[in-house]
């Protein structure tokens, strides 16, 4: 039987800054990712982040669990630095975690939390650039980050966090894509205004790459792709299903994307979308920069 959706209309998003709030953030980490105690962000670290320029926002529902004080989601990050194209050190905001309890997912709450984070970072007045990472195998996260928020990526990080043994990462290297969220860019403003997104891609202007096979671990050669054409890179329908049904094939997908995406970035492409193509399944869209 399908569970009824929770009512998200009365959910309040506000700064989480007390010791109790931080403990509730830890409980959510355990429930959402099945994290072990050693992998939880310590509450004293969360407190220190909040008191020193970090942003920790909680989503609180009247019908939320008593064990979390009604908190059903959170997002947090802290000020950081990176370099621009000229090699200069520039400020950014490093977003580390976004979580929503399963019963409250797929109702727009994650997007509300990210938009609240955007407003909080812009209000600080130090940067309009937020970065974070996500697993390129996770299609739902790709759609959320690229299509619904308007983020983009040209950075692939191999085994970013080493070996993790939570329910999502166990058995695979923790490869990640780093996304750039330019808070006032036309791309981000358009994604925010569109809500569900409205991107379309002409098939005749796409170079569509073939997916990996269960029998042959073959990686497409990008050398023949036209410089002016956008690339469409396939991704699995459900990494979670493959994890339980065919972990060997899931590992092939990991190494397929590890080969293709960095090669495309080196050729000047930028990851800009994740969409379904007619009769071809879900694909990443990479556009020439």
PDB file of C-alpha atoms in Angstrom:
ATOM      1  CA  UNK A   1       0.000   0.000   0.000  1.00  0.00           C
ATOM      2  CA  UNK A   2       1.334   3.462  -0.952  1.00  0.00           C
ATOM      3  CA  UNK A   3       1.881   5.752   2.013  1.00  0.00           C
ATOM      4  CA  UNK A   4      -0.132   8.982   1.986  1.00  0.00           C
ATOM      5  CA  UNK A   5       1.897  12.125   1.366  1.00  0.00           C
ATOM      6  CA  UNK A   6       2.643  14.267   4.378  1.00  0.00           C
ATOM      7  CA  UNK A   7       1.286  17.800   4.477  1.00  0.00           C
ATOM      8  CA  UNK A   8       4.154  20.156   3.664  1.00  0.00           C
ATOM      9  CA  UNK A   9       2.108  23.372   3.513  1.00  0.00           C
ATOM     10  CA  UNK A  10       2.756  24.283   7.149  1.00  0.00           C
ATOM     11  CA  UNK A  11       6.454  23.410   7.220  1.00  0.00           C
ATOM     12  CA  UNK A  12       8.621  26.240   8.518  1.00  0.00           C
ATOM     13  CA  UNK A  13      12.226  26.677   7.401  1.00  0.00           C
ATOM     14  CA  UNK A  14      14.412  28.481   9.912  1.00  0.00           C
ATOM     15  CA  UNK A  15      17.952  28.635  11.240  1.00  0.00           C
ATOM     16  CA  UNK A  16      18.878  25.645  13.395  1.00  0.00           C
ATOM     17  CA  UNK A  17      21.393  26.780  15.982  1.00  0.00           C
ATOM     18  CA  UNK A  18      20.761  25.136  19.362  1.00  0.00           C
ATOM     19  CA  UNK A  19      22.478  22.043  20.737  1.00  0.00           C
ATOM     20  CA  UNK A  20      19.144  20.238  20.488  1.00  0.00           C
ATOM     21  CA  UNK A  21      18.727  21.251  16.833  1.00  0.00           C
ATOM     22  CA  UNK A  22      22.191  19.881  16.050  1.00  0.00           C
ATOM     23  CA  UNK A  23      21.399  16.566  17.718  1.00  0.00           C
ATOM     24  CA  UNK A  24      18.238  16.364  15.633  1.00  0.00           C
ATOM     25  CA  UNK A  25      20.336  16.942  12.495  1.00  0.00           C
ATOM     26  CA  UNK A  26      22.359  13.867  13.488  1.00  0.00           C
ATOM     27  CA  UNK A  27      19.175  11.790  13.843  1.00  0.00           C
ATOM     28  CA  UNK A  28      18.121  12.837  10.340  1.00  0.00           C
ATOM     29  CA  UNK A  29      21.524  11.823   8.978  1.00  0.00           C
ATOM     30  CA  UNK A  30      20.992   8.354  10.428  1.00  0.00           C
ATOM     31  CA  UNK A  31      17.455   8.021   9.078  1.00  0.00           C
ATOM     32  CA  UNK A  32      18.088   9.354   5.573  1.00  0.00           C
ATOM     33  CA  UNK A  33      21.450   7.710   4.812  1.00  0.00           C
ATOM     34  CA  UNK A  34      21.544   4.918   7.425  1.00  0.00           C
ATOM     35  CA  UNK A  35      24.829   6.430   8.544  1.00  0.00           C
ATOM     36  CA  UNK A  36      26.844   4.842  11.304  1.00  0.00           C
ATOM     37  CA  UNK A  37      27.622   6.805  14.460  1.00  0.00           C
ATOM     38  CA  UNK A  38      31.217   7.433  13.369  1.00  0.00           C
ATOM     39  CA  UNK A  39      30.068   9.081  10.116  1.00  0.00           C
ATOM     40  CA  UNK A  40      27.748  11.621  11.737  1.00  0.00           C
ATOM     41  CA  UNK A  41      28.834  15.268  11.765  1.00  0.00           C
ATOM     42  CA  UNK A  42      29.506  15.927  15.481  1.00  0.00           C
ATOM     43  CA  UNK A  43      27.087  18.354  17.116  1.00  0.00           C
ATOM     44  CA  UNK A  44      29.974  20.488  18.418  1.00  0.00           C
ATOM     45  CA  UNK A  45      31.198  20.883  14.824  1.00  0.00           C
ATOM     46  CA  UNK A  46      27.713  21.921  13.694  1.00  0.00           C
ATOM     47  CA  UNK A  47      27.503  24.471  16.508  1.00  0.00           C
ATOM     48  CA  UNK A  48      30.912  25.884  15.584  1.00  0.00           C
ATOM     49  CA  UNK A  49      29.948  26.138  11.903  1.00  0.00           C
ATOM     50  CA  UNK A  50      26.750  28.037  12.722  1.00  0.00           C
ATOM     51  CA  UNK A  51      28.560  30.459  15.039  1.00  0.00           C
ATOM     52  CA  UNK A  52      31.253  31.238  12.467  1.00  0.00           C
ATOM     53  CA  UNK A  53      29.466  32.129   9.271  1.00  0.00           C
ATOM     54  CA  UNK A  54      27.991  28.776   8.339  1.00  0.00           C
ATOM     55  CA  UNK A  55      24.375  28.264   7.336  1.00  0.00           C
ATOM     56  CA  UNK A  56      22.355  25.487   8.981  1.00  0.00           C
ATOM     57  CA  UNK A  57      18.663  25.538   8.134  1.00  0.00           C
ATOM     58  CA  UNK A  58      16.042  23.113   9.383  1.00  0.00           C
ATOM     59  CA  UNK A  59      12.580  22.332   8.035  1.00  0.00           C
ATOM     60  CA  UNK A  60      10.108  21.882  10.882  1.00  0.00           C
ATOM     61  CA  UNK A  61       6.684  20.277  10.442  1.00  0.00           C
ATOM     62  CA  UNK A  62       3.820  20.267  12.968  1.00  0.00           C
ATOM     63  CA  UNK A  63       3.440  16.528  12.327  1.00  0.00           C
ATOM     64  CA  UNK A  64       7.192  15.832  12.296  1.00  0.00           C
ATOM     65  CA  UNK A  65       8.726  13.069  14.459  1.00  0.00           C
ATOM     66  CA  UNK A  66       9.033  13.761  18.183  1.00  0.00           C
ATOM     67  CA  UNK A  67      12.545  12.284  18.086  1.00  0.00           C
ATOM     68  CA  UNK A  68      13.671  15.151  15.824  1.00  0.00           C
ATOM     69  CA  UNK A  69      11.696  17.933  17.452  1.00  0.00           C
ATOM     70  CA  UNK A  70       9.565  18.081  14.325  1.00  0.00           C
ATOM     71  CA  UNK A  71      12.596  18.543  12.046  1.00  0.00           C
ATOM     72  CA  UNK A  72      11.983  16.739   8.751  1.00  0.00           C
ATOM     73  CA  UNK A  73      14.832  18.159   6.657  1.00  0.00           C
ATOM     74  CA  UNK A  74      17.955  20.280   6.801  1.00  0.00           C
ATOM     75  CA  UNK A  75      20.662  21.863   4.681  1.00  0.00           C
ATOM     76  CA  UNK A  76      24.031  23.115   5.863  1.00  0.00           C
ATOM     77  CA  UNK A  77      27.335  24.507   4.646  1.00  0.00           C
ATOM     78  CA  UNK A  78      30.053  27.002   5.468  1.00  0.00           C
ATOM     79  CA  UNK A  79      32.178  29.747   3.888  1.00  0.00           C
ATOM     80  CA  UNK A  80      35.061  28.513   1.771  1.00  0.00           C
ATOM     81  CA  UNK A  81      37.550  29.556  -0.896  1.00  0.00           C
ATOM     82  CA  UNK A  82      38.492  28.480  -4.385  1.00  0.00           C
ATOM     83  CA  UNK A  83      40.281  29.970  -7.371  1.00  0.00           C
ATOM     84  CA  UNK A  84      38.836  31.708 -10.412  1.00  0.00           C
ATOM     85  CA  UNK A  85      39.985  31.360 -14.023  1.00  0.00           C
ATOM     86  CA  UNK A  86      42.823  33.809 -13.355  1.00  0.00           C
ATOM     87  CA  UNK A  87      44.096  31.785 -10.399  1.00  0.00           C
ATOM     88  CA  UNK A  88      42.941  34.336  -7.827  1.00  0.00           C
ATOM     89  CA  UNK A  89      41.560  33.177  -4.485  1.00  0.00           C
ATOM     90  CA  UNK A  90      37.834  33.967  -4.299  1.00  0.00           C
ATOM     91  CA  UNK A  91      35.167  33.259  -1.668  1.00  0.00           C
ATOM     92  CA  UNK A  92      32.396  30.728  -2.102  1.00  0.00           C
ATOM     93  CA  UNK A  93      29.924  28.854   0.074  1.00  0.00           C
ATOM     94  CA  UNK A  94      30.580  25.121   0.463  1.00  0.00           C
ATOM     95  CA  UNK A  95      27.261  23.290   0.822  1.00  0.00           C
ATOM     96  CA  UNK A  96      27.845  19.935   2.482  1.00  0.00           C
ATOM     97  CA  UNK A  97      24.556  18.143   3.156  1.00  0.00           C
ATOM     98  CA  UNK A  98      20.884  18.315   2.213  1.00  0.00           C
ATOM     99  CA  UNK A  99      18.497  15.775   3.710  1.00  0.00           C
ATOM    100  CA  UNK A 100      14.739  15.230   3.790  1.00  0.00           C
ATOM    101  CA  UNK A 101      13.015  12.385   5.622  1.00  0.00           C
ATOM    102  CA  UNK A 102      11.580   9.788   3.204  1.00  0.00           C
ATOM    103  CA  UNK A 103       7.935  10.536   4.066  1.00  0.00           C
ATOM    104  CA  UNK A 104       8.450  14.190   3.082  1.00  0.00           C
ATOM    105  CA  UNK A 105      10.449  13.644  -0.105  1.00  0.00           C
ATOM    106  CA  UNK A 106       9.263  14.387  -3.669  1.00  0.00           C
ATOM    107  CA  UNK A 107       7.074  17.264  -2.501  1.00  0.00           C
ATOM    108  CA  UNK A 108       9.419  20.173  -3.207  1.00  0.00           C
ATOM    109  CA  UNK A 109      10.865  20.461   0.299  1.00  0.00           C
ATOM    110  CA  UNK A 110      14.464  19.885  -0.808  1.00  0.00           C
ATOM    111  CA  UNK A 111      14.099  22.697  -3.343  1.00  0.00           C
ATOM    112  CA  UNK A 112      12.629  24.990  -0.682  1.00  0.00           C
ATOM    113  CA  UNK A 113      15.613  24.292   1.553  1.00  0.00           C
ATOM    114  CA  UNK A 114      18.095  25.042  -1.247  1.00  0.00           C
ATOM    115  CA  UNK A 115      16.327  28.280  -2.165  1.00  0.00           C
ATOM    116  CA  UNK A 116      16.337  29.295   1.512  1.00  0.00           C
ATOM    117  CA  UNK A 117      20.059  28.529   1.586  1.00  0.00           C
ATOM    118  CA  UNK A 118      20.507  30.695  -1.509  1.00  0.00           C
ATOM    119  CA  UNK A 119      18.764  33.629   0.189  1.00  0.00           C
ATOM    120  CA  UNK A 120      20.809  33.193   3.386  1.00  0.00           C
ATOM    121  CA  UNK A 121      24.123  33.126   1.507  1.00  0.00           C
ATOM    122  CA  UNK A 122      23.240  36.169  -0.605  1.00  0.00           C
ATOM    123  CA  UNK A 123      22.200  38.033   2.560  1.00  0.00           C
ATOM    124  CA  UNK A 124      25.724  37.550   3.943  1.00  0.00           C
ATOM    125  CA  UNK A 125      27.017  39.629   1.036  1.00  0.00           C
ATOM    126  CA  UNK A 126      30.347  37.837   0.604  1.00  0.00           C
ATOM    127  CA  UNK A 127      29.700  35.517  -2.358  1.00  0.00           C
ATOM    128  CA  UNK A 128      27.107  34.494  -4.940  1.00  0.00           C
ATOM    129  CA  UNK A 129      28.682  31.102  -5.629  1.00  0.00           C
ATOM    130  CA  UNK A 130      27.777  27.821  -3.913  1.00  0.00           C
ATOM    131  CA  UNK A 131      29.396  24.462  -4.633  1.00  0.00           C
ATOM    132  CA  UNK A 132      28.576  20.933  -3.526  1.00  0.00           C
ATOM    133  CA  UNK A 133      29.059  17.383  -4.752  1.00  0.00           C
ATOM    134  CA  UNK A 134      26.757  14.542  -5.741  1.00  0.00           C
ATOM    135  CA  UNK A 135      27.094  10.977  -6.963  1.00  0.00           C
ATOM    136  CA  UNK A 136      26.794  10.947 -10.800  1.00  0.00           C
ATOM    137  CA  UNK A 137      25.042   7.569 -10.596  1.00  0.00           C
ATOM    138  CA  UNK A 138      22.114   9.082  -8.688  1.00  0.00           C
ATOM    139  CA  UNK A 139      19.664  10.236 -11.363  1.00  0.00           C
ATOM    140  CA  UNK A 140      17.225  11.885  -8.950  1.00  0.00           C
ATOM    141  CA  UNK A 141      19.995  14.076  -7.537  1.00  0.00           C
ATOM    142  CA  UNK A 142      21.199  14.925 -11.033  1.00  0.00           C
ATOM    143  CA  UNK A 143      17.739  16.105 -12.091  1.00  0.00           C
ATOM    144  CA  UNK A 144      17.383  18.130  -8.895  1.00  0.00           C
ATOM    145  CA  UNK A 145      20.773  19.823  -9.088  1.00  0.00           C
ATOM    146  CA  UNK A 146      21.048  20.456 -12.821  1.00  0.00           C
ATOM    147  CA  UNK A 147      17.483  20.715 -14.087  1.00  0.00           C
ATOM    148  CA  UNK A 148      15.517  22.135 -11.175  1.00  0.00           C
ATOM    149  CA  UNK A 149      18.171  24.351  -9.552  1.00  0.00           C
ATOM    150  CA  UNK A 150      20.148  25.374 -12.640  1.00  0.00           C
ATOM    151  CA  UNK A 151      23.546  24.265 -11.333  1.00  0.00           C
ATOM    152  CA  UNK A 152      26.271  23.065 -13.709  1.00  0.00           C
ATOM    153  CA  UNK A 153      29.483  21.061 -13.475  1.00  0.00           C
ATOM    154  CA  UNK A 154      32.860  20.650 -15.125  1.00  0.00           C
ATOM    155  CA  UNK A 155      34.640  18.940 -12.214  1.00  0.00           C
ATOM    156  CA  UNK A 156      34.800  15.175 -11.622  1.00  0.00           C
ATOM    157  CA  UNK A 157      36.366  14.008  -8.351  1.00  0.00           C
ATOM    158  CA  UNK A 158      37.500  10.397  -8.083  1.00  0.00           C
ATOM    159  CA  UNK A 159      36.837   8.610  -4.787  1.00  0.00           C
ATOM    160  CA  UNK A 160      36.142  11.937  -3.080  1.00  0.00           C
ATOM    161  CA  UNK A 161      35.425  10.555   0.393  1.00  0.00           C
ATOM    162  CA  UNK A 162      37.298   7.266   0.330  1.00  0.00           C
ATOM    163  CA  UNK A 163      35.463   4.097   1.301  1.00  0.00           C
ATOM    164  CA  UNK A 164      32.106   4.610   3.000  1.00  0.00           C
ATOM    165  CA  UNK A 165      29.973   1.795   4.365  1.00  0.00           C
ATOM    166  CA  UNK A 166      26.570   3.424   4.566  1.00  0.00           C
ATOM    167  CA  UNK A 167      23.609   1.963   2.643  1.00  0.00           C
ATOM    168  CA  UNK A 168      24.164   4.165  -0.423  1.00  0.00           C
ATOM    169  CA  UNK A 169      27.944   4.044  -0.874  1.00  0.00           C
ATOM    170  CA  UNK A 170      29.102   0.639   0.325  1.00  0.00           C
ATOM    171  CA  UNK A 171      31.030  -1.374  -2.256  1.00  0.00           C
ATOM    172  CA  UNK A 172      31.849   1.458  -4.677  1.00  0.00           C
ATOM    173  CA  UNK A 173      34.463   4.221  -4.878  1.00  0.00           C
ATOM    174  CA  UNK A 174      32.849   7.504  -3.860  1.00  0.00           C
ATOM    175  CA  UNK A 175      33.223   9.364  -7.171  1.00  0.00           C
ATOM    176  CA  UNK A 176      31.468  12.726  -7.200  1.00  0.00           C
ATOM    177  CA  UNK A 177      30.599  15.598  -9.496  1.00  0.00           C
ATOM    178  CA  UNK A 178      31.164  19.051  -8.060  1.00  0.00           C
ATOM    179  CA  UNK A 179      28.436  21.460  -9.122  1.00  0.00           C
ATOM    180  CA  UNK A 180      28.635  25.236  -9.349  1.00  0.00           C
ATOM    181  CA  UNK A 181      25.544  27.215  -8.401  1.00  0.00           C
ATOM    182  CA  UNK A 182      25.910  30.822  -9.556  1.00  0.00           C
ATOM    183  CA  UNK A 183      23.115  32.372  -7.546  1.00  0.00           C
ATOM    184  CA  UNK A 184      22.255  35.340  -9.783  1.00  0.00           C
ATOM    185  CA  UNK A 185      23.134  33.828 -13.159  1.00  0.00           C
ATOM    186  CA  UNK A 186      20.484  33.844 -15.923  1.00  0.00           C
ATOM    187  CA  UNK A 187      20.559  30.054 -15.908  1.00  0.00           C
ATOM    188  CA  UNK A 188      19.762  29.807 -12.180  1.00  0.00           C
ATOM    189  CA  UNK A 189      17.127  32.557 -12.306  1.00  0.00           C
ATOM    190  CA  UNK A 190      15.426  30.787 -15.222  1.00  0.00           C
ATOM    191  CA  UNK A 191      15.424  27.456 -13.360  1.00  0.00           C
ATOM    192  CA  UNK A 192      13.942  29.084 -10.264  1.00  0.00           C
ATOM    193  CA  UNK A 193      11.245  30.826 -12.299  1.00  0.00           C
ATOM    194  CA  UNK A 194      10.363  27.661 -14.219  1.00  0.00           C
ATOM    195  CA  UNK A 195       9.957  25.632 -11.002  1.00  0.00           C
ATOM    196  CA  UNK A 196       9.794  22.245 -12.735  1.00  0.00           C
ATOM    197  CA  UNK A 197      12.172  23.286 -15.503  1.00  0.00           C
ATOM    198  CA  UNK A 198      11.423  23.608 -19.188  1.00  0.00           C
ATOM    199  CA  UNK A 199      14.614  22.583 -20.962  1.00  0.00           C
ATOM    200  CA  UNK A 200      14.329  20.938 -24.366  1.00  0.00           C
ATOM    201  CA  UNK A 201      17.114  19.537 -26.506  1.00  0.00           C
ATOM    202  CA  UNK A 202      17.047  18.969 -30.257  1.00  0.00           C
ATOM    203  CA  UNK A 203      18.077  15.425 -31.052  1.00  0.00           C
ATOM    204  CA  UNK A 204      19.720  16.425 -34.340  1.00  0.00           C
ATOM    205  CA  UNK A 205      22.125  18.629 -32.395  1.00  0.00           C
ATOM    206  CA  UNK A 206      23.115  15.934 -29.913  1.00  0.00           C
ATOM    207  CA  UNK A 207      25.895  13.389 -30.137  1.00  0.00           C
ATOM    208  CA  UNK A 208      24.279  10.522 -28.218  1.00  0.00           C
ATOM    209  CA  UNK A 209      26.785   8.136 -26.632  1.00  0.00           C
ATOM    210  CA  UNK A 210      26.098   4.443 -26.193  1.00  0.00           C
ATOM    211  CA  UNK A 211      25.524   2.940 -22.749  1.00  0.00           C
ATOM    212  CA  UNK A 212      27.815   0.334 -21.229  1.00  0.00           C
ATOM    213  CA  UNK A 213      26.957  -3.327 -21.726  1.00  0.00           C
ATOM    214  CA  UNK A 214      26.794  -5.977 -19.039  1.00  0.00           C
ATOM    215  CA  UNK A 215      29.082  -8.120 -21.182  1.00  0.00           C
ATOM    216  CA  UNK A 216      31.593  -5.590 -22.493  1.00  0.00           C
ATOM    217  CA  UNK A 217      33.122  -2.755 -20.492  1.00  0.00           C
ATOM    218  CA  UNK A 218      33.569  -0.501 -23.518  1.00  0.00           C
ATOM    219  CA  UNK A 219      33.875   3.272 -23.221  1.00  0.00           C
ATOM    220  CA  UNK A 220      32.820   5.522 -26.140  1.00  0.00           C
ATOM    221  CA  UNK A 221      35.587   7.417 -27.915  1.00  0.00           C
ATOM    222  CA  UNK A 222      34.948  11.172 -27.858  1.00  0.00           C
ATOM    223  CA  UNK A 223      37.595  12.018 -30.430  1.00  0.00           C
ATOM    224  CA  UNK A 224      35.067  11.870 -33.270  1.00  0.00           C
ATOM    225  CA  UNK A 225      32.457  14.105 -31.672  1.00  0.00           C
ATOM    226  CA  UNK A 226      31.871  17.477 -33.269  1.00  0.00           C
ATOM    227  CA  UNK A 227      33.113  20.390 -31.225  1.00  0.00           C
ATOM    228  CA  UNK A 228      29.893  22.348 -31.791  1.00  0.00           C
ATOM    229  CA  UNK A 229      27.549  19.489 -30.828  1.00  0.00           C
ATOM    230  CA  UNK A 230      26.229  18.850 -27.348  1.00  0.00           C
ATOM    231  CA  UNK A 231      26.813  15.408 -25.878  1.00  0.00           C
ATOM    232  CA  UNK A 232      24.164  13.125 -24.391  1.00  0.00           C
ATOM    233  CA  UNK A 233      25.698  10.666 -21.899  1.00  0.00           C
ATOM    234  CA  UNK A 234      23.446   7.841 -20.643  1.00  0.00           C
ATOM    235  CA  UNK A 235      23.047   7.009 -16.972  1.00  0.00           C
ATOM    236  CA  UNK A 236      21.341   4.088 -15.240  1.00  0.00           C
ATOM    237  CA  UNK A 237      17.600   4.182 -14.647  1.00  0.00           C
ATOM    238  CA  UNK A 238      18.044   3.265 -10.975  1.00  0.00           C
ATOM    239  CA  UNK A 239      21.390   2.862  -9.242  1.00  0.00           C
ATOM    240  CA  UNK A 240      19.582   1.684  -6.113  1.00  0.00           C
ATOM    241  CA  UNK A 241      17.957  -1.219  -7.985  1.00  0.00           C
ATOM    242  CA  UNK A 242      21.259  -2.226  -9.568  1.00  0.00           C
ATOM    243  CA  UNK A 243      22.945  -2.089  -6.166  1.00  0.00           C
ATOM    244  CA  UNK A 244      20.745  -4.922  -4.940  1.00  0.00           C
ATOM    245  CA  UNK A 245      20.164  -6.805  -8.205  1.00  0.00           C
ATOM    246  CA  UNK A 246      23.450  -6.505 -10.119  1.00  0.00           C
ATOM    247  CA  UNK A 247      26.241  -4.745  -8.185  1.00  0.00           C
ATOM    248  CA  UNK A 248      28.824  -5.812 -10.780  1.00  0.00           C
ATOM    249  CA  UNK A 249      26.977  -3.924 -13.529  1.00  0.00           C
ATOM    250  CA  UNK A 250      26.581  -0.926 -11.211  1.00  0.00           C
ATOM    251  CA  UNK A 251      30.378  -0.880 -10.825  1.00  0.00           C
ATOM    252  CA  UNK A 252      30.678  -0.898 -14.649  1.00  0.00           C
ATOM    253  CA  UNK A 253      28.457   2.180 -14.770  1.00  0.00           C
ATOM    254  CA  UNK A 254      30.689   3.851 -12.192  1.00  0.00           C
ATOM    255  CA  UNK A 255      33.820   3.351 -14.265  1.00  0.00           C
ATOM    256  CA  UNK A 256      32.005   4.220 -17.502  1.00  0.00           C
ATOM    257  CA  UNK A 257      31.030   7.653 -16.149  1.00  0.00           C
ATOM    258  CA  UNK A 258      34.492   8.033 -14.580  1.00  0.00           C
ATOM    259  CA  UNK A 259      35.979   7.657 -18.074  1.00  0.00           C
ATOM    260  CA  UNK A 260      33.457   9.668 -20.123  1.00  0.00           C
ATOM    261  CA  UNK A 261      32.684  12.726 -17.995  1.00  0.00           C
ATOM    262  CA  UNK A 262      36.260  13.851 -17.207  1.00  0.00           C
ATOM    263  CA  UNK A 263      37.213  13.301 -20.877  1.00  0.00           C
ATOM    264  CA  UNK A 264      34.329  15.537 -21.949  1.00  0.00           C
ATOM    265  CA  UNK A 265      35.306  18.209 -19.429  1.00  0.00           C
ATOM    266  CA  UNK A 266      38.852  18.173 -20.775  1.00  0.00           C
ATOM    267  CA  UNK A 267      37.471  18.776 -24.274  1.00  0.00           C
ATOM    268  CA  UNK A 268      35.689  21.904 -23.064  1.00  0.00           C
ATOM    269  CA  UNK A 269      32.214  20.581 -22.306  1.00  0.00           C
ATOM    270  CA  UNK A 270      30.106  21.560 -19.310  1.00  0.00           C
ATOM    271  CA  UNK A 271      27.412  19.400 -17.700  1.00  0.00           C
ATOM    272  CA  UNK A 272      24.183  21.404 -17.815  1.00  0.00           C
ATOM    273  CA  UNK A 273      21.166  19.103 -17.657  1.00  0.00           C
ATOM    274  CA  UNK A 274      19.693  15.660 -17.014  1.00  0.00           C
ATOM    275  CA  UNK A 275      16.677  14.744 -19.151  1.00  0.00           C
ATOM    276  CA  UNK A 276      14.931  11.748 -20.745  1.00  0.00           C
ATOM    277  CA  UNK A 277      15.425  11.361 -24.496  1.00  0.00           C
ATOM    278  CA  UNK A 278      12.648   9.818 -26.631  1.00  0.00           C
ATOM    279  CA  UNK A 279      12.923   6.010 -26.565  1.00  0.00           C
ATOM    280  CA  UNK A 280      16.459   6.274 -25.166  1.00  0.00           C
ATOM    281  CA  UNK A 281      16.175   6.741 -21.405  1.00  0.00           C
ATOM    282  CA  UNK A 282      17.808   9.292 -19.155  1.00  0.00           C
ATOM    283  CA  UNK A 283      20.902  11.196 -20.278  1.00  0.00           C
ATOM    284  CA  UNK A 284      23.255  13.860 -19.043  1.00  0.00           C
ATOM    285  CA  UNK A 285      23.513  16.810 -21.433  1.00  0.00           C
ATOM    286  CA  UNK A 286      26.963  18.358 -21.849  1.00  0.00           C
ATOM    287  CA  UNK A 287      27.195  21.620 -23.744  1.00  0.00           C
ATOM    288  CA  UNK A 288      30.263  23.310 -25.257  1.00  0.00           C
ATOM    289  CA  UNK A 289      31.494  26.127 -23.010  1.00  0.00           C
TER     290      UNK A 289
END
